[in-house]
JSON list of C-alpha atoms and ligand atoms in Angstrom, two decimals:
[
{"chain": "A", "resi": 1, "resn": "MET", "atom": "CA", "xyz": [117.50, 131.05, 170.26]},
{"chain": "A", "resi": 2, "resn": "SER", "atom": "CA", "xyz": [120.41, 128.96, 168.87]},
{"chain": "A", "resi": 3, "resn": "ILE", "atom": "CA", "xyz": [123.18, 127.21, 170.86]},
{"chain": "A", "resi": 4, "resn": "TYR", "atom": "CA", "xyz": [126.67, 126.89, 168.79]},
{"chain": "A", "resi": 5, "resn": "ILE", "atom": "CA", "xyz": [129.79, 124.88, 169.66]},
{"chain": "A", "resi": 6, "resn": "ASP", "atom": "CA", "xyz": [132.80, 127.09, 169.81]},
{"chain": "A", "resi": 7, "resn": "SER", "atom": "CA", "xyz": [135.44, 124.46, 168.55]},
{"chain": "A", "resi": 8, "resn": "ALA", "atom": "CA", "xyz": [137.64, 123.59, 165.60]},
{"chain": "A", "resi": 9, "resn": "ASN", "atom": "CA", "xyz": [138.16, 120.06, 166.85]},
{"chain": "A", "resi": 10, "resn": "ILE", "atom": "CA", "xyz": [136.42, 117.59, 164.93]},
{"chain": "A", "resi": 11, "resn": "GLU", "atom": "CA", "xyz": [135.96, 114.92, 167.78]},
{"chain": "A", "resi": 12, "resn": "GLU", "atom": "CA", "xyz": [134.54, 117.63, 170.32]},
{"chain": "A", "resi": 13, "resn": "ILE", "atom": "CA", "xyz": [132.21, 118.90, 167.30]},
{"chain": "A", "resi": 14, "resn": "LYS", "atom": "CA", "xyz": [131.04, 115.52, 166.59]},
{"chain": "A", "resi": 15, "resn": "GLN", "atom": "CA", "xyz": [130.35, 114.76, 170.53]},
{"chain": "A", "resi": 16, "resn": "ALA", "atom": "CA", "xyz": [128.79, 118.29, 170.46]},
{"chain": "A", "resi": 17, "resn": "LEU", "atom": "CA", "xyz": [126.56, 117.58, 167.41]},
{"chain": "A", "resi": 18, "resn": "ASP", "atom": "CA", "xyz": [125.56, 114.20, 168.61]},
{"chain": "A", "resi": 19, "resn": "LEU", "atom": "CA", "xyz": [123.77, 115.95, 171.29]},
{"chain": "A", "resi": 20, "resn": "GLY", "atom": "CA", "xyz": [121.23, 116.45, 169.15]},
{"chain": "A", "resi": 21, "resn": "TRP", "atom": "CA", "xyz": [120.58, 120.43, 170.16]},
{"chain": "A", "resi": 22, "resn": "ILE", "atom": "CA", "xyz": [123.52, 122.14, 168.76]},
{"chain": "A", "resi": 23, "resn": "SER", "atom": "CA", "xyz": [122.75, 124.59, 165.84]},
{"chain": "A", "resi": 24, "resn": "GLY", "atom": "CA", "xyz": [126.35, 124.86, 164.14]},
{"chain": "A", "resi": 25, "resn": "ILE", "atom": "CA", "xyz": [130.09, 125.62, 164.73]},
{"chain": "A", "resi": 26, "resn": "THR", "atom": "CA", "xyz": [131.83, 129.11, 165.80]},
{"chain": "A", "resi": 27, "resn": "THR", "atom": "CA", "xyz": [135.31, 129.12, 164.87]},
{"chain": "A", "resi": 28, "resn": "ASN", "atom": "CA", "xyz": [138.38, 131.81, 165.20]},
{"chain": "A", "resi": 29, "resn": "PRO", "atom": "CA", "xyz": [141.83, 132.00, 163.83]},
{"chain": "A", "resi": 30, "resn": "LEU", "atom": "CA", "xyz": [143.10, 130.56, 167.60]},
{"chain": "A", "resi": 31, "resn": "LEU", "atom": "CA", "xyz": [140.86, 127.64, 167.51]},
{"chain": "A", "resi": 32, "resn": "LEU", "atom": "CA", "xyz": [141.88, 126.65, 163.75]},
{"chain": "A", "resi": 33, "resn": "ALA", "atom": "CA", "xyz": [145.29, 127.26, 164.52]},
{"chain": "A", "resi": 34, "resn": "LYS", "atom": "CA", "xyz": [145.28, 125.09, 167.58]},
{"chain": "A", "resi": 35, "resn": "GLU", "atom": "CA", "xyz": [144.01, 121.90, 165.16]},
{"chain": "A", "resi": 36, "resn": "GLY", "atom": "CA", "xyz": [147.58, 122.43, 163.26]},
{"chain": "A", "resi": 37, "resn": "THR", "atom": "CA", "xyz": [145.96, 121.08, 159.71]},
{"chain": "A", "resi": 38, "resn": "GLU", "atom": "CA", "xyz": [144.88, 122.75, 156.75]},
{"chain": "A", "resi": 39, "resn": "VAL", "atom": "CA", "xyz": [142.02, 124.86, 156.97]},
{"chain": "A", "resi": 40, "resn": "SER", "atom": "CA", "xyz": [140.24, 124.90, 153.90]},
{"chain": "A", "resi": 41, "resn": "ALA", "atom": "CA", "xyz": [140.29, 120.91, 154.38]},
{"chain": "A", "resi": 42, "resn": "LEU", "atom": "CA", "xyz": [138.97, 121.45, 157.93]},
{"chain": "A", "resi": 43, "resn": "LEU", "atom": "CA", "xyz": [136.63, 124.16, 157.03]},
{"chain": "A", "resi": 44, "resn": "LYS", "atom": "CA", "xyz": [135.11, 121.57, 154.26]},
{"chain": "A", "resi": 45, "resn": "ASP", "atom": "CA", "xyz": [135.00, 118.99, 157.08]},
{"chain": "A", "resi": 46, "resn": "LEU", "atom": "CA", "xyz": [133.09, 121.07, 159.47]},
{"chain": "A", "resi": 47, "resn": "GLY", "atom": "CA", "xyz": [130.66, 122.15, 156.78]},
{"chain": "A", "resi": 48, "resn": "HIS", "atom": "CA", "xyz": [129.97, 118.12, 156.02]},
{"chain": "A", "resi": 49, "resn": "LEU", "atom": "CA", "xyz": [129.50, 117.61, 159.85]},
{"chain": "A", "resi": 50, "resn": "THR", "atom": "CA", "xyz": [126.63, 120.19, 160.38]},
{"chain": "A", "resi": 51, "resn": "SER", "atom": "CA", "xyz": [123.52, 121.06, 158.74]},
{"chain": "A", "resi": 52, "resn": "GLY", "atom": "CA", "xyz": [123.63, 124.56, 160.36]},
{"chain": "A", "resi": 53, "resn": "SER", "atom": "CA", "xyz": [125.84, 127.51, 160.49]},
{"chain": "A", "resi": 54, "resn": "VAL", "atom": "CA", "xyz": [129.49, 127.66, 160.28]},
{"chain": "A", "resi": 55, "resn": "PHE", "atom": "CA", "xyz": [131.22, 130.94, 161.42]},
{"chain": "A", "resi": 56, "resn": "TYR", "atom": "CA", "xyz": [134.63, 131.40, 159.90]},
{"chain": "A", "resi": 57, "resn": "GLN", "atom": "CA", "xyz": [136.74, 134.27, 160.97]},
{"chain": "A", "resi": 58, "resn": "LEU", "atom": "CA", "xyz": [138.71, 136.54, 158.24]},
{"chain": "A", "resi": 59, "resn": "ILE", "atom": "CA", "xyz": [142.48, 137.04, 158.83]},
{"chain": "A", "resi": 60, "resn": "SER", "atom": "CA", "xyz": [143.35, 139.15, 155.88]},
{"chain": "A", "resi": 61, "resn": "GLU", "atom": "CA", "xyz": [144.56, 142.59, 156.09]},
{"chain": "A", "resi": 62, "resn": "THR", "atom": "CA", "xyz": [143.17, 144.54, 153.12]},
{"chain": "A", "resi": 63, "resn": "PHE", "atom": "CA", "xyz": [139.47, 145.28, 151.90]},
{"chain": "A", "resi": 64, "resn": "LYS", "atom": "CA", "xyz": [140.66, 143.53, 148.35]},
{"chain": "A", "resi": 65, "resn": "GLU", "atom": "CA", "xyz": [141.85, 140.54, 150.11]},
{"chain": "A", "resi": 66, "resn": "MET", "atom": "CA", "xyz": [139.10, 140.03, 152.93]},
{"chain": "A", "resi": 67, "resn": "ILE", "atom": "CA", "xyz": [136.65, 140.03, 149.94]},
{"chain": "A", "resi": 68, "resn": "GLU", "atom": "CA", "xyz": [138.56, 137.27, 148.34]},
{"chain": "A", "resi": 69, "resn": "GLU", "atom": "CA", "xyz": [138.72, 135.09, 151.23]},
{"chain": "A", "resi": 70, "resn": "ALA", "atom": "CA", "xyz": [135.27, 135.34, 152.19]},
{"chain": "A", "resi": 71, "resn": "ASP", "atom": "CA", "xyz": [134.39, 134.19, 148.54]},
{"chain": "A", "resi": 72, "resn": "ARG", "atom": "CA", "xyz": [136.54, 131.33, 149.12]},
{"chain": "A", "resi": 73, "resn": "ALA", "atom": "CA", "xyz": [135.24, 130.59, 152.51]},
{"chain": "A", "resi": 74, "resn": "LEU", "atom": "CA", "xyz": [131.71, 131.17, 150.48]},
{"chain": "A", "resi": 75, "resn": "ASP", "atom": "CA", "xyz": [133.07, 128.47, 147.88]},
{"chain": "A", "resi": 76, "resn": "ILE", "atom": "CA", "xyz": [133.86, 125.95, 150.55]},
{"chain": "A", "resi": 77, "resn": "LEU", "atom": "CA", "xyz": [130.50, 126.43, 153.35]},
{"chain": "A", "resi": 78, "resn": "GLU", "atom": "CA", "xyz": [128.11, 127.97, 150.51]},
{"chain": "A", "resi": 79, "resn": "ASP", "atom": "CA", "xyz": [125.02, 128.82, 152.77]},
{"chain": "A", "resi": 80, "resn": "LYS", "atom": "CA", "xyz": [126.29, 127.30, 155.95]},
{"chain": "A", "resi": 81, "resn": "LEU", "atom": "CA", "xyz": [129.05, 130.27, 155.98]},
{"chain": "A", "resi": 82, "resn": "VAL", "atom": "CA", "xyz": [128.58, 132.83, 158.56]},
{"chain": "A", "resi": 83, "resn": "VAL", "atom": "CA", "xyz": [131.61, 135.66, 158.22]},
{"chain": "A", "resi": 84, "resn": "LYS", "atom": "CA", "xyz": [133.13, 136.98, 161.46]},
{"chain": "A", "resi": 85, "resn": "LEU", "atom": "CA", "xyz": [134.67, 140.12, 160.87]},
{"chain": "A", "resi": 86, "resn": "PRO", "atom": "CA", "xyz": [137.14, 142.01, 163.08]},
{"chain": "A", "resi": 87, "resn": "PRO", "atom": "CA", "xyz": [135.44, 145.31, 164.84]},
{"chain": "A", "resi": 88, "resn": "THR", "atom": "CA", "xyz": [137.73, 147.61, 163.05]},
{"chain": "A", "resi": 89, "resn": "ASP", "atom": "CA", "xyz": [137.26, 150.23, 160.60]},
{"chain": "A", "resi": 90, "resn": "LEU", "atom": "CA", "xyz": [137.85, 148.01, 157.82]},
{"chain": "A", "resi": 91, "resn": "GLY", "atom": "CA", "xyz": [136.10, 144.99, 159.21]},
{"chain": "A", "resi": 92, "resn": "PHE", "atom": "CA", "xyz": [133.17, 147.12, 159.36]},
{"chain": "A", "resi": 93, "resn": "LYS", "atom": "CA", "xyz": [133.38, 148.64, 155.97]},
{"chain": "A", "resi": 94, "resn": "VAL", "atom": "CA", "xyz": [134.08, 144.45, 154.87]},
{"chain": "A", "resi": 95, "resn": "CYS", "atom": "CA", "xyz": [130.90, 143.63, 156.73]},
{"chain": "A", "resi": 96, "resn": "SER", "atom": "CA", "xyz": [128.84, 146.57, 154.87]},
{"chain": "A", "resi": 97, "resn": "GLN", "atom": "CA", "xyz": [129.63, 145.19, 151.57]},
{"chain": "A", "resi": 98, "resn": "LEU", "atom": "CA", "xyz": [129.23, 141.66, 152.42]},
{"chain": "A", "resi": 99, "resn": "SER", "atom": "CA", "xyz": [126.56, 141.52, 154.51]},
{"chain": "A", "resi": 100, "resn": "THR", "atom": "CA", "xyz": [124.34, 141.99, 151.33]},
{"chain": "A", "resi": 101, "resn": "ARG", "atom": "CA", "xyz": [125.09, 138.31, 150.22]},
{"chain": "A", "resi": 102, "resn": "VAL", "atom": "CA", "xyz": [126.11, 136.44, 153.00]},
{"chain": "A", "resi": 103, "resn": "SER", "atom": "CA", "xyz": [125.83, 136.59, 156.99]},
{"chain": "A", "resi": 104, "resn": "CYS", "atom": "CA", "xyz": [128.13, 138.69, 158.83]},
{"chain": "A", "resi": 105, "resn": "CYS", "atom": "CA", "xyz": [129.05, 138.40, 162.23]},
{"chain": "A", "resi": 106, "resn": "PRO", "atom": "CA", "xyz": [131.78, 141.24, 163.69]},
{"chain": "A", "resi": 107, "resn": "THR", "atom": "CA", "xyz": [133.59, 139.36, 166.58]},
{"chain": "A", "resi": 108, "resn": "ALA", "atom": "CA", "xyz": [135.54, 140.86, 169.86]},
{"chain": "A", "resi": 109, "resn": "ILE", "atom": "CA", "xyz": [132.77, 143.41, 170.59]},
{"chain": "A", "resi": 110, "resn": "TYR", "atom": "CA", "xyz": [133.65, 145.42, 173.69]},
{"chain": "A", "resi": 111, "resn": "SER", "atom": "CA", "xyz": [130.97, 148.34, 173.56]},
{"chain": "A", "resi": 112, "resn": "PRO", "atom": "CA", "xyz": [127.75, 149.34, 172.71]},
{"chain": "A", "resi": 113, "resn": "ALA", "atom": "CA", "xyz": [129.26, 151.88, 170.62]},
{"chain": "A", "resi": 114, "resn": "GLN", "atom": "CA", "xyz": [130.99, 148.99, 168.26]},
{"chain": "A", "resi": 115, "resn": "ALA", "atom": "CA", "xyz": [127.57, 147.46, 168.34]},
{"chain": "A", "resi": 116, "resn": "LEU", "atom": "CA", "xyz": [125.78, 150.04, 166.63]},
{"chain": "A", "resi": 117, "resn": "VAL", "atom": "CA", "xyz": [128.00, 150.48, 163.90]},
{"chain": "A", "resi": 118, "resn": "ALA", "atom": "CA", "xyz": [127.77, 146.55, 163.32]},
{"chain": "A", "resi": 119, "resn": "SER", "atom": "CA", "xyz": [123.97, 147.12, 162.81]},
{"chain": "A", "resi": 120, "resn": "GLU", "atom": "CA", "xyz": [124.64, 149.91, 160.58]},
{"chain": "A", "resi": 121, "resn": "ALA", "atom": "CA", "xyz": [126.69, 147.58, 158.66]},
{"chain": "A", "resi": 122, "resn": "GLY", "atom": "CA", "xyz": [124.28, 145.27, 158.39]},
{"chain": "A", "resi": 123, "resn": "ALA", "atom": "CA", "xyz": [125.53, 142.28, 160.69]},
{"chain": "A", "resi": 124, "resn": "GLN", "atom": "CA", "xyz": [123.43, 139.41, 161.38]},
{"chain": "A", "resi": 125, "resn": "PHE", "atom": "CA", "xyz": [124.89, 138.57, 164.57]},
{"chain": "A", "resi": 126, "resn": "ILE", "atom": "CA", "xyz": [127.89, 140.50, 166.86]},
{"chain": "A", "resi": 127, "resn": "ALA", "atom": "CA", "xyz": [129.98, 138.23, 169.09]},
{"chain": "A", "resi": 128, "resn": "VAL", "atom": "CA", "xyz": [130.09, 139.77, 172.38]},
{"chain": "A", "resi": 129, "resn": "TYR", "atom": "CA", "xyz": [133.30, 138.43, 174.46]},
{"chain": "A", "resi": 130, "resn": "VAL", "atom": "CA", "xyz": [131.14, 138.17, 177.91]},
{"chain": "A", "resi": 131, "resn": "ASN", "atom": "CA", "xyz": [133.86, 136.64, 179.98]},
{"chain": "A", "resi": 132, "resn": "ARG", "atom": "CA", "xyz": [136.89, 138.40, 178.71]},
{"chain": "A", "resi": 133, "resn": "ALA", "atom": "CA", "xyz": [135.06, 141.75, 179.18]},
{"chain": "A", "resi": 134, "resn": "THR", "atom": "CA", "xyz": [134.55, 140.81, 183.09]},
{"chain": "A", "resi": 135, "resn": "ARG", "atom": "CA", "xyz": [138.02, 139.34, 182.93]},
{"chain": "A", "resi": 136, "resn": "LEU", "atom": "CA", "xyz": [139.35, 142.53, 181.28]},
{"chain": "A", "resi": 137, "resn": "MET", "atom": "CA", "xyz": [137.39, 145.32, 181.73]},
{"chain": "A", "resi": 138, "resn": "VAL", "atom": "CA", "xyz": [133.87, 145.33, 183.45]},
{"chain": "A", "resi": 139, "resn": "ASP", "atom": "CA", "xyz": [130.95, 143.07, 183.91]},
{"chain": "A", "resi": 140, "resn": "GLY", "atom": "CA", "xyz": [130.41, 141.53, 180.77]},
{"chain": "A", "resi": 141, "resn": "ILE", "atom": "CA", "xyz": [126.44, 140.57, 181.91]},
{"chain": "A", "resi": 142, "resn": "GLN", "atom": "CA", "xyz": [126.06, 144.30, 182.27]},
{"chain": "A", "resi": 143, "resn": "LEU", "atom": "CA", "xyz": [127.75, 144.91, 178.95]},
{"chain": "A", "resi": 144, "resn": "LEU", "atom": "CA", "xyz": [125.43, 142.59, 177.30]},
{"chain": "A", "resi": 145, "resn": "VAL", "atom": "CA", "xyz": [122.52, 144.51, 178.89]},
{"chain": "A", "resi": 146, "resn": "ASP", "atom": "CA", "xyz": [123.70, 147.85, 177.58]},
{"chain": "A", "resi": 147, "resn": "ILE", "atom": "CA", "xyz": [124.29, 146.40, 174.38]},
{"chain": "A", "resi": 148, "resn": "ALA", "atom": "CA", "xyz": [120.78, 144.56, 173.90]},
{"chain": "A", "resi": 149, "resn": "ASP", "atom": "CA", "xyz": [119.35, 148.09, 174.92]},
{"chain": "A", "resi": 150, "resn": "VAL", "atom": "CA", "xyz": [120.61, 149.94, 172.51]},
{"chain": "A", "resi": 151, "resn": "LEU", "atom": "CA", "xyz": [120.02, 147.22, 169.46]},
{"chain": "A", "resi": 152, "resn": "THR", "atom": "CA", "xyz": [116.49, 147.00, 170.92]},
{"chain": "A", "resi": 153, "resn": "ASN", "atom": "CA", "xyz": [115.00, 147.87, 167.26]},
{"chain": "A", "resi": 154, "resn": "SER", "atom": "CA", "xyz": [118.22, 146.23, 165.24]},
{"chain": "A", "resi": 155, "resn": "PRO", "atom": "CA", "xyz": [117.64, 143.38, 163.42]},
{"chain": "A", "resi": 156, "resn": "THR", "atom": "CA", "xyz": [121.44, 142.32, 164.61]},
{"chain": "A", "resi": 157, "resn": "ASP", "atom": "CA", "xyz": [121.30, 139.51, 167.13]},
{"chain": "A", "resi": 158, "resn": "ILE", "atom": "CA", "xyz": [123.67, 139.12, 169.96]},
{"chain": "A", "resi": 159, "resn": "LEU", "atom": "CA", "xyz": [125.72, 136.04, 169.98]},
{"chain": "A", "resi": 160, "resn": "ALA", "atom": "CA", "xyz": [127.10, 135.74, 173.62]},
{"chain": "A", "resi": 161, "resn": "ALA", "atom": "CA", "xyz": [130.69, 134.34, 172.94]},
{"chain": "A", "resi": 162, "resn": "SER", "atom": "CA", "xyz": [133.71, 133.60, 175.44]},
{"chain": "A", "resi": 163, "resn": "ILE", "atom": "CA", "xyz": [131.40, 131.98, 178.17]},
{"chain": "A", "resi": 164, "resn": "LYS", "atom": "CA", "xyz": [133.19, 129.81, 180.28]},
{"chain": "A", "resi": 165, "resn": "SER", "atom": "CA", "xyz": [130.32, 128.27, 182.71]},
{"chain": "A", "resi": 166, "resn": "PRO", "atom": "CA", "xyz": [126.67, 127.66, 182.36]},
{"chain": "A", "resi": 167, "resn": "ASP", "atom": "CA", "xyz": [125.81, 130.14, 184.97]},
{"chain": "A", "resi": 168, "resn": "GLU", "atom": "CA", "xyz": [127.52, 133.06, 182.38]},
{"chain": "A", "resi": 169, "resn": "ALA", "atom": "CA", "xyz": [125.20, 131.11, 179.56]},
{"chain": "A", "resi": 170, "resn": "PHE", "atom": "CA", "xyz": [121.84, 131.73, 181.26]},
{"chain": "A", "resi": 171, "resn": "GLN", "atom": "CA", "xyz": [122.85, 135.15, 182.54]},
{"chain": "A", "resi": 172, "resn": "SER", "atom": "CA", "xyz": [123.92, 136.00, 179.08]},
{"chain": "A", "resi": 173, "resn": "ILE", "atom": "CA", "xyz": [120.50, 135.22, 177.46]},
{"chain": "A", "resi": 174, "resn": "ARG", "atom": "CA", "xyz": [118.75, 137.04, 180.63]},
{"chain": "A", "resi": 175, "resn": "ALA", "atom": "CA", "xyz": [121.00, 140.11, 179.86]},
{"chain": "A", "resi": 176, "resn": "GLY", "atom": "CA", "xyz": [119.60, 140.11, 176.14]},
{"chain": "A", "resi": 177, "resn": "ALA", "atom": "CA", "xyz": [121.43, 137.81, 174.24]},
{"chain": "A", "resi": 178, "resn": "LYS", "atom": "CA", "xyz": [119.48, 135.72, 171.65]},
{"chain": "A", "resi": 179, "resn": "HIS", "atom": "CA", "xyz": [122.43, 132.82, 171.04]},
{"chain": "A", "resi": 180, "resn": "LEU", "atom": "CA", "xyz": [125.31, 131.44, 172.76]},
{"chain": "A", "resi": 181, "resn": "THR", "atom": "CA", "xyz": [128.69, 129.84, 171.49]},
{"chain": "A", "resi": 182, "resn": "LEU", "atom": "CA", "xyz": [129.92, 127.85, 174.14]},
{"chain": "A", "resi": 183, "resn": "PRO", "atom": "CA", "xyz": [133.19, 125.81, 174.41]},
{"chain": "A", "resi": 184, "resn": "PHE", "atom": "CA", "xyz": [132.69, 121.98, 174.73]},
{"chain": "A", "resi": 185, "resn": "ASP", "atom": "CA", "xyz": [133.41, 121.70, 178.09]},
{"chain": "A", "resi": 186, "resn": "THR", "atom": "CA", "xyz": [130.99, 124.37, 179.37]},
{"chain": "A", "resi": 187, "resn": "LEU", "atom": "CA", "xyz": [128.12, 122.55, 176.65]},
{"chain": "A", "resi": 188, "resn": "THR", "atom": "CA", "xyz": [128.73, 119.54, 178.32]},
{"chain": "A", "resi": 189, "resn": "GLN", "atom": "CA", "xyz": [127.87, 121.10, 181.65]},
{"chain": "A", "resi": 190, "resn": "MET", "atom": "CA", "xyz": [124.81, 122.81, 180.59]},
{"chain": "A", "resi": 191, "resn": "SER", "atom": "CA", "xyz": [122.68, 119.72, 181.09]},
{"chain": "A", "resi": 192, "resn": "ASP", "atom": "CA", "xyz": [123.89, 118.25, 184.32]},
{"chain": "A", "resi": 193, "resn": "HIS", "atom": "CA", "xyz": [122.62, 118.89, 187.69]},
{"chain": "A", "resi": 194, "resn": "PRO", "atom": "CA", "xyz": [123.22, 116.63, 190.59]},
{"chain": "A", "resi": 195, "resn": "LEU", "atom": "CA", "xyz": [119.66, 116.72, 191.83]},
{"chain": "A", "resi": 196, "resn": "SER", "atom": "CA", "xyz": [118.47, 115.81, 188.42]},
{"chain": "A", "resi": 197, "resn": "GLN", "atom": "CA", "xyz": [120.85, 112.75, 188.37]},
{"chain": "A", "resi": 198, "resn": "GLU", "atom": "CA", "xyz": [119.36, 111.79, 192.07]},
{"chain": "A", "resi": 199, "resn": "ALA", "atom": "CA", "xyz": [115.84, 111.96, 190.61]},
{"chain": "A", "resi": 200, "resn": "VAL", "atom": "CA", "xyz": [116.69, 110.12, 187.76]},
{"chain": "A", "resi": 201, "resn": "ASP", "atom": "CA", "xyz": [118.30, 107.36, 189.81]},
{"chain": "A", "resi": 202, "resn": "GLN", "atom": "CA", "xyz": [115.29, 107.52, 191.84]},
{"chain": "A", "resi": 203, "resn": "PHE", "atom": "CA", "xyz": [113.01, 106.71, 188.86]},
{"chain": "A", "resi": 204, "resn": "LYS", "atom": "CA", "xyz": [115.13, 103.68, 187.79]},
{"chain": "A", "resi": 205, "resn": "ARG", "atom": "CA", "xyz": [115.19, 102.18, 191.35]},
{"chain": "A", "resi": 206, "resn": "ASP", "atom": "CA", "xyz": [111.72, 102.13, 192.34]},
{"chain": "A", "resi": 207, "resn": "GLY", "atom": "CA", "xyz": [109.48, 103.35, 189.48]},
{"chain": "A", "resi": 208, "resn": "ALA", "atom": "CA", "xyz": [107.53, 101.34, 186.76]},
{"chain": "A", "resi": 209, "resn": "GLY", "atom": "CA", "xyz": [106.86, 102.27, 183.06]},
{"chain": "A", "resi": 210, "resn": "LEU", "atom": "CA", "xyz": [105.38, 100.32, 180.02]},
{"chain": "A", "resi": 211, "resn": "GLU", "atom": "CA", "xyz": [106.18, 96.94, 179.38]},
{"chain": "A", "resi": 212, "resn": "LYS", "atom": "CA", "xyz": [108.62, 95.36, 176.36]},
{"chain": "B", "resi": 301, "resn": "E4P", "atom": "C1", "xyz": [133.77, 133.45, 169.43]},
{"chain": "B", "resi": 301, "resn": "E4P", "atom": "O1", "xyz": [133.46, 133.37, 168.61]},
{"chain": "B", "resi": 301, "resn": "E4P", "atom": "C2", "xyz": [135.02, 132.93, 170.32]},
{"chain": "B", "resi": 301, "resn": "E4P", "atom": "O2", "xyz": [135.59, 131.84, 169.57]},
{"chain": "B", "resi": 301, "resn": "E4P", "atom": "C3", "xyz": [135.42, 132.85, 171.43]},
{"chain": "B", "resi": 301, "resn": "E4P", "atom": "O3", "xyz": [134.00, 132.43, 172.64]},
{"chain": "B", "resi": 301, "resn": "E4P", "atom": "C4", "xyz": [136.46, 133.49, 172.10]},
{"chain": "B", "resi": 301, "resn": "E4P", "atom": "O4", "xyz": [136.49, 133.90, 173.51]},
{"chain": "B", "resi": 301, "resn": "E4P", "atom": "P1", "xyz": [137.74, 133.17, 174.34]},
{"chain": "B", "resi": 301, "resn": "E4P", "atom": "O5", "xyz": [138.99, 132.97, 173.82]},
{"chain": "B", "resi": 301, "resn": "E4P", "atom": "O6", "xyz": [137.42, 134.02, 175.69]},
{"chain": "B", "resi": 301, "resn": "E4P", "atom": "O7", "xyz": [137.15, 131.59, 174.71]}
]
């Protein structure tokens, strides 16, 4: 399992990576736009921050331009790049072409049928939008169960995305997701529990350890 930070904000990403258990960075066009800076420079910075993967989503709208855009991202991020693609006929066609030489992740997946197509197109990951599915459609966790079921013998991994709480994060893994991408605030809540803090306080107050 890998846990990624879903952000394009350098400060958030630095703090997240400093935790020591984050495997890389996922971005999307909205997250990149929010930073209001040149995307190529930002991607370069993200690549320098992590030794893990950086997910970048193509925004071009023709086959040729998408391949060219992926190649530009590859020049910047080299083997850290995972190409995110829209789950459209064009996106899956580009995925089929690119997946022989770069990791691909069709994103905004909302159905087991899309997951099957992604798998056939050679995707290494699919990003399933869990919380958005719950809000807009059906139970996002049940969607993961269904997708995990149809991908049983597939090498395509489920990356649970659009996660809004630690509870949703663990339920996603229990439902069959292999990886998580979490926004900064959810990520920082993952290790917290009030009872753990109480125990830590008591150890500090009443306990003993090795002398310095
Ligand atoms: C995943 O890679 C997406 O960036 C993200 O999780 C989108 O979901 P949200 O906009 O509901 O947070």
